[in-house]
């Protein structure tokens, strides 16, 4: 079970990264927001806020996945 949760965590973090990159080519979402308003219109506050939101999302997912994996681990060393 812990390995399964590690895999799910990795998949979720990867999906956030891919969806952000897809926003650059028209997929919408936070990647599109950061590119259109932050990069093309030179609004650094929008770009920084978007990057911070993405970092917080990824960190929260990673921490929650690690916590669940540790709680389910029966072979504690």
Coordinates of N, CA, C and O in Angstrom, one line a residue:
X1 N 0.8 -1.2 0.0 CA 0.0 0.0 0.0 C 0.8 1.3 0.0 O 0.5 2.2 -0.7
X2 N 1.9 1.3 0.8 CA 2.7 2.6 0.7 C 3.3 2.9 -0.6 O 3.3 4.0 -1.1
X3 N 3.7 1.9 -1.4 CA 4.2 2.1 -2.7 C 3.1 2.6 -3.6 O 3.4 3.4 -4.5
X4 N 1.9 2.1 -3.5 CA 0.8 2.5 -4.3 C 0.5 4.0 -4.0 O 0.3 4.8 -5.0
X5 N 0.6 4.5 -2.8 CA 0.4 5.9 -2.5 C 1.5 6.7 -3.0 O 1.3 7.9 -3.4
X6 N 2.7 6.2 -3.0 CA 3.8 6.9 -3.6 C 3.6 7.1 -5.1 O 3.9 8.2 -5.6
X7 N 3.1 6.1 -5.7 CA 2.9 6.2 -7.2 C 1.8 7.2 -7.5 O 1.9 7.9 -8.5
X8 N 0.7 7.1 -6.7 CA -0.4 8.1 -6.9 C 0.1 9.5 -6.7 O -0.2 10.4 -7.4
X9 N 0.9 9.7 -5.7 CA 1.5 11.1 -5.4 C 2.3 11.5 -6.6 O 2.2 12.7 -7.0
X10 N 3.2 10.7 -7.1 CA 4.0 11.1 -8.2 C 3.2 11.4 -9.4 O 3.4 12.3 -10.2
X11 N 2.1 10.6 -9.7 CA 1.2 10.8 -10.8 C 0.5 12.2 -10.7 O 0.4 12.9 -11.6
X12 N 0.0 12.5 -9.5 CA -0.7 13.8 -9.3 C 0.2 15.0 -9.5 O -0.1 15.9 -10.1
X13 N 1.4 14.9 -9.0 CA 2.4 16.0 -9.1 C 2.8 16.1 -10.6 O 2.9 17.2 -11.1
X14 N 2.9 15.0 -11.3 CA 3.3 15.1 -12.7 C 2.1 15.7 -13.5 O 2.3 16.4 -14.5
X15 N 0.9 15.3 -13.2 CA -0.3 15.9 -13.9 C -0.4 17.4 -13.7 O -0.8 18.1 -14.6
X16 N -0.1 17.9 -12.5 CA -0.1 19.3 -12.3 C 1.0 20.0 -13.2 O 0.7 21.0 -13.8
X17 N 2.1 19.4 -13.3 CA 3.2 19.9 -14.2 C 2.8 19.9 -15.6 O 3.0 20.9 -16.4
X18 N 2.2 18.8 -16.1 CA 1.8 18.7 -17.5 C 0.6 19.6 -17.8 O 0.6 20.2 -18.9
X19 N -0.3 19.8 -16.9 CA -1.4 20.7 -17.1 C -1.0 22.1 -17.2 O -1.5 23.0 -17.9
X20 N 0.1 22.5 -16.4 CA 0.6 23.8 -16.4 C 1.3 24.0 -17.8 O 1.2 25.1 -18.4
X21 N 2.1 23.1 -18.2 CA 2.7 23.2 -19.5 C 1.7 23.2 -20.7 O 1.9 23.9 -21.7
X22 N 0.6 22.5 -20.5 CA -0.4 22.5 -21.6 C -1.1 23.8 -21.7 O -1.6 24.2 -22.7
X23 N -1.1 24.6 -20.6 CA -1.7 25.9 -20.6 C -1.0 26.8 -21.5 O -1.5 27.8 -22.1
X24 N 0.3 26.6 -21.7 CA 1.1 27.4 -22.6 C 0.7 27.3 -24.0 O 0.8 28.2 -24.8
X25 N 0.2 26.1 -24.4 CA -0.2 25.9 -25.8 C -1.7 25.9 -26.0 O -2.2 25.4 -27.0
X26 N -2.4 26.5 -25.1 CA -3.9 26.6 -25.2 C -4.7 25.8 -24.4 O -5.9 25.7 -24.6
X27 N -4.2 25.1 -23.4 CA -5.0 24.2 -22.6 C -5.7 24.9 -21.5 O -6.6 24.3 -20.8
X28 N -5.4 26.1 -21.2 CA -6.1 26.8 -20.1 C -5.5 26.6 -18.8 O -4.4 25.9 -18.7
X29 N -6.1 27.1 -17.8 CA -5.6 26.8 -16.4 C -4.5 27.8 -16.0 O -4.4 28.9 -16.5
X30 N -3.8 27.4 -15.0 CA -2.8 28.3 -14.4 C -1.6 28.6 -15.3 O -1.1 29.7 -15.3
X31 N -1.3 27.7 -16.1 CA -0.2 27.9 -17.1 C -0.6 29.0 -18.1 O 0.2 29.8 -18.4
X32 N -1.8 29.0 -18.5 CA -2.3 30.0 -19.5 C -2.3 31.3 -18.8 O -2.0 32.4 -19.4
X33 N -2.8 31.4 -17.6 CA -2.9 32.6 -16.8 C -1.5 33.2 -16.6 O -1.3 34.4 -16.9
X34 N -0.5 32.4 -16.2 CA 0.8 32.9 -16.0 C 1.4 33.4 -17.3 O 2.1 34.4 -17.3
X35 N 1.2 32.7 -18.4 CA 1.8 33.1 -19.7 C 1.1 34.3 -20.3 O 1.8 35.3 -20.6
X36 N -0.2 34.3 -20.3 CA -0.9 35.5 -20.9 C -0.7 36.8 -20.2 O -0.4 37.8 -20.7
X37 N -1.0 36.7 -18.9 CA -1.0 37.9 -18.1 C 0.3 38.2 -17.4 O 0.7 39.4 -17.3
X38 N 1.1 37.2 -17.0 CA 2.3 37.4 -16.4 C 3.5 37.7 -17.3 O 4.2 38.7 -17.2
X39 N 3.6 36.9 -18.3 CA 4.8 37.0 -19.2 C 4.5 37.9 -20.4 O 5.3 38.8 -20.6
X40 N 3.4 37.8 -21.1 CA 3.2 38.6 -22.3 C 2.8 40.1 -21.9 O 3.1 41.0 -22.7
X41 N 2.1 40.3 -20.8 CA 1.7 41.6 -20.4 C 2.7 42.2 -19.4 O 2.4 43.3 -18.9
X42 N 3.7 41.5 -19.1 CA 4.8 42.0 -18.1 C 4.2 42.4 -16.7 O 4.5 43.3 -16.1
X43 N 3.2 41.5 -16.3 CA 2.7 41.7 -14.9 C 3.3 40.7 -14.0 O 2.9 39.6 -13.8
X44 N 4.4 41.1 -13.4 CA 5.2 40.2 -12.6 C 4.5 39.7 -11.4 O 4.7 38.6 -10.9
X45 N 3.6 40.5 -10.8 CA 2.8 40.1 -9.7 C 1.9 38.9 -10.0 O 1.8 38.0 -9.2
X46 N 1.3 38.9 -11.2 CA 0.5 37.8 -11.6 C 1.3 36.5 -11.8 O 1.0 35.4 -11.3
X47 N 2.5 36.7 -12.4 CA 3.3 35.5 -12.7 C 3.9 35.0 -11.3 O 3.9 33.7 -11.1
X48 N 4.3 35.8 -10.5 CA 4.8 35.3 -9.2 C 3.7 34.7 -8.4 O 3.9 33.6 -7.8
X49 N 2.5 35.2 -8.3 CA 1.4 34.6 -7.6 C 1.0 33.3 -8.2 O 0.8 32.3 -7.4
X50 N 1.0 33.2 -9.5 CA 0.7 31.9 -10.1 C 1.8 30.8 -9.8 O 1.4 29.7 -9.5
X51 N 3.0 31.2 -9.9 CA 4.1 30.2 -9.5 C 4.0 29.8 -8.1 O 4.2 28.7 -7.7
X52 N 3.7 30.8 -7.2 CA 3.6 30.4 -5.8 C 2.4 29.5 -5.5 O 2.5 28.5 -4.8
X53 N 1.3 29.7 -6.2 CA 0.1 28.8 -6.1 C 0.5 27.4 -6.6 O 0.1 26.4 -5.9
X54 N 1.2 27.3 -7.7 CA 1.6 26.0 -8.2 C 2.6 25.3 -7.2 O 2.4 24.1 -7.0
X55 N 3.5 26.0 -6.7 CA 4.4 25.4 -5.7 C 3.7 25.0 -4.5 O 4.0 23.9 -4.0
X56 N 2.8 25.7 -4.0 CA 2.0 25.3 -2.8 C 1.1 24.1 -3.1 O 1.1 23.2 -2.2
X57 N 0.5 24.1 -4.3 CA -0.3 22.9 -4.6 C 0.6 21.6 -4.7 O 0.2 20.6 -4.1
X58 N 1.7 21.7 -5.3 CA 2.6 20.5 -5.5 C 3.1 20.1 -4.1 O 3.1 18.9 -3.8
X59 N 3.5 21.1 -3.3 CA 4.0 20.8 -2.0 C 3.0 20.1 -1.1 O 3.3 19.2 -0.3
X60 N 1.7 20.6 -1.2 CA 0.7 20.0 -0.4 C 0.4 18.6 -0.8 O 0.2 17.7 0.0
X61 N 0.3 18.4 -2.1 CA 0.1 17.0 -2.6 C 1.2 16.1 -2.2 O 1.0 14.9 -1.8
X62 N 2.4 16.5 -2.3 CA 3.6 15.7 -2.0 C 3.6 15.4 -0.5 O 3.8 14.3 -0.1
X63 N 3.3 16.4 0.4 CA 3.3 16.2 1.8 C 2.2 15.2 2.2 O 2.4 14.3 3.1
X64 N 1.0 15.4 1.7 CA -0.1 14.5 2.0 C 0.2 13.1 1.5 O -0.1 12.1 2.3
X65 N 0.7 12.9 0.4 CA 1.1 11.6 -0.1 C 2.1 10.9 0.7 O 2.1 9.7 1.0
X66 N 3.2 11.7 1.1 CA 4.2 11.1 2.0 C 3.6 10.8 3.4 O 4.0 9.7 3.9
X67 N 2.8 11.6 3.9 CA 2.1 11.3 5.2 C 1.3 10.0 5.1 O 1.4 9.2 6.0
X68 N 0.5 9.9 4.1 CA -0.3 8.7 3.9 C 0.5 7.5 3.7 O 0.2 6.4 4.3
X69 N 1.6 7.6 3.0 CA 2.5 6.5 2.8 C 3.2 6.0 4.1 O 3.3 4.8 4.4
X70 N 3.6 6.9 4.9 CA 4.2 6.6 6.2 C 3.2 6.0 7.1 O 3.5 5.1 7.9
X71 N 1.9 6.5 7.1 CA 0.9 5.9 8.0 C 0.6 4.5 7.6 O 0.2 3.6 8.5
X72 N 0.6 4.2 6.3 CA 0.3 2.8 5.9 C 1.4 1.8 5.9 O 1.2 0.7 5.7
X73 N 2.6 2.3 6.2 CA 3.8 1.5 6.2 C 3.8 0.6 7.4 O 3.9 1.1 8.6
X74 N 3.7 -0.7 7.3 CA 3.7 -1.6 8.4 C 5.1 -2.1 8.8 O 5.3 -2.5 9.9
X75 N 6.0 -1.9 7.9 CA 7.4 -2.3 8.2 C 8.2 -1.1 8.6 O 9.2 -0.8 7.9
X76 N 7.9 -0.5 9.6 CA 8.6 0.7 10.1 C 10.0 0.3 10.5 O 10.2 -0.6 11.3
X77 N 11.0 1.0 10.0 CA 12.4 0.7 10.4 C 12.8 1.5 11.6 O 12.5 2.5 11.9

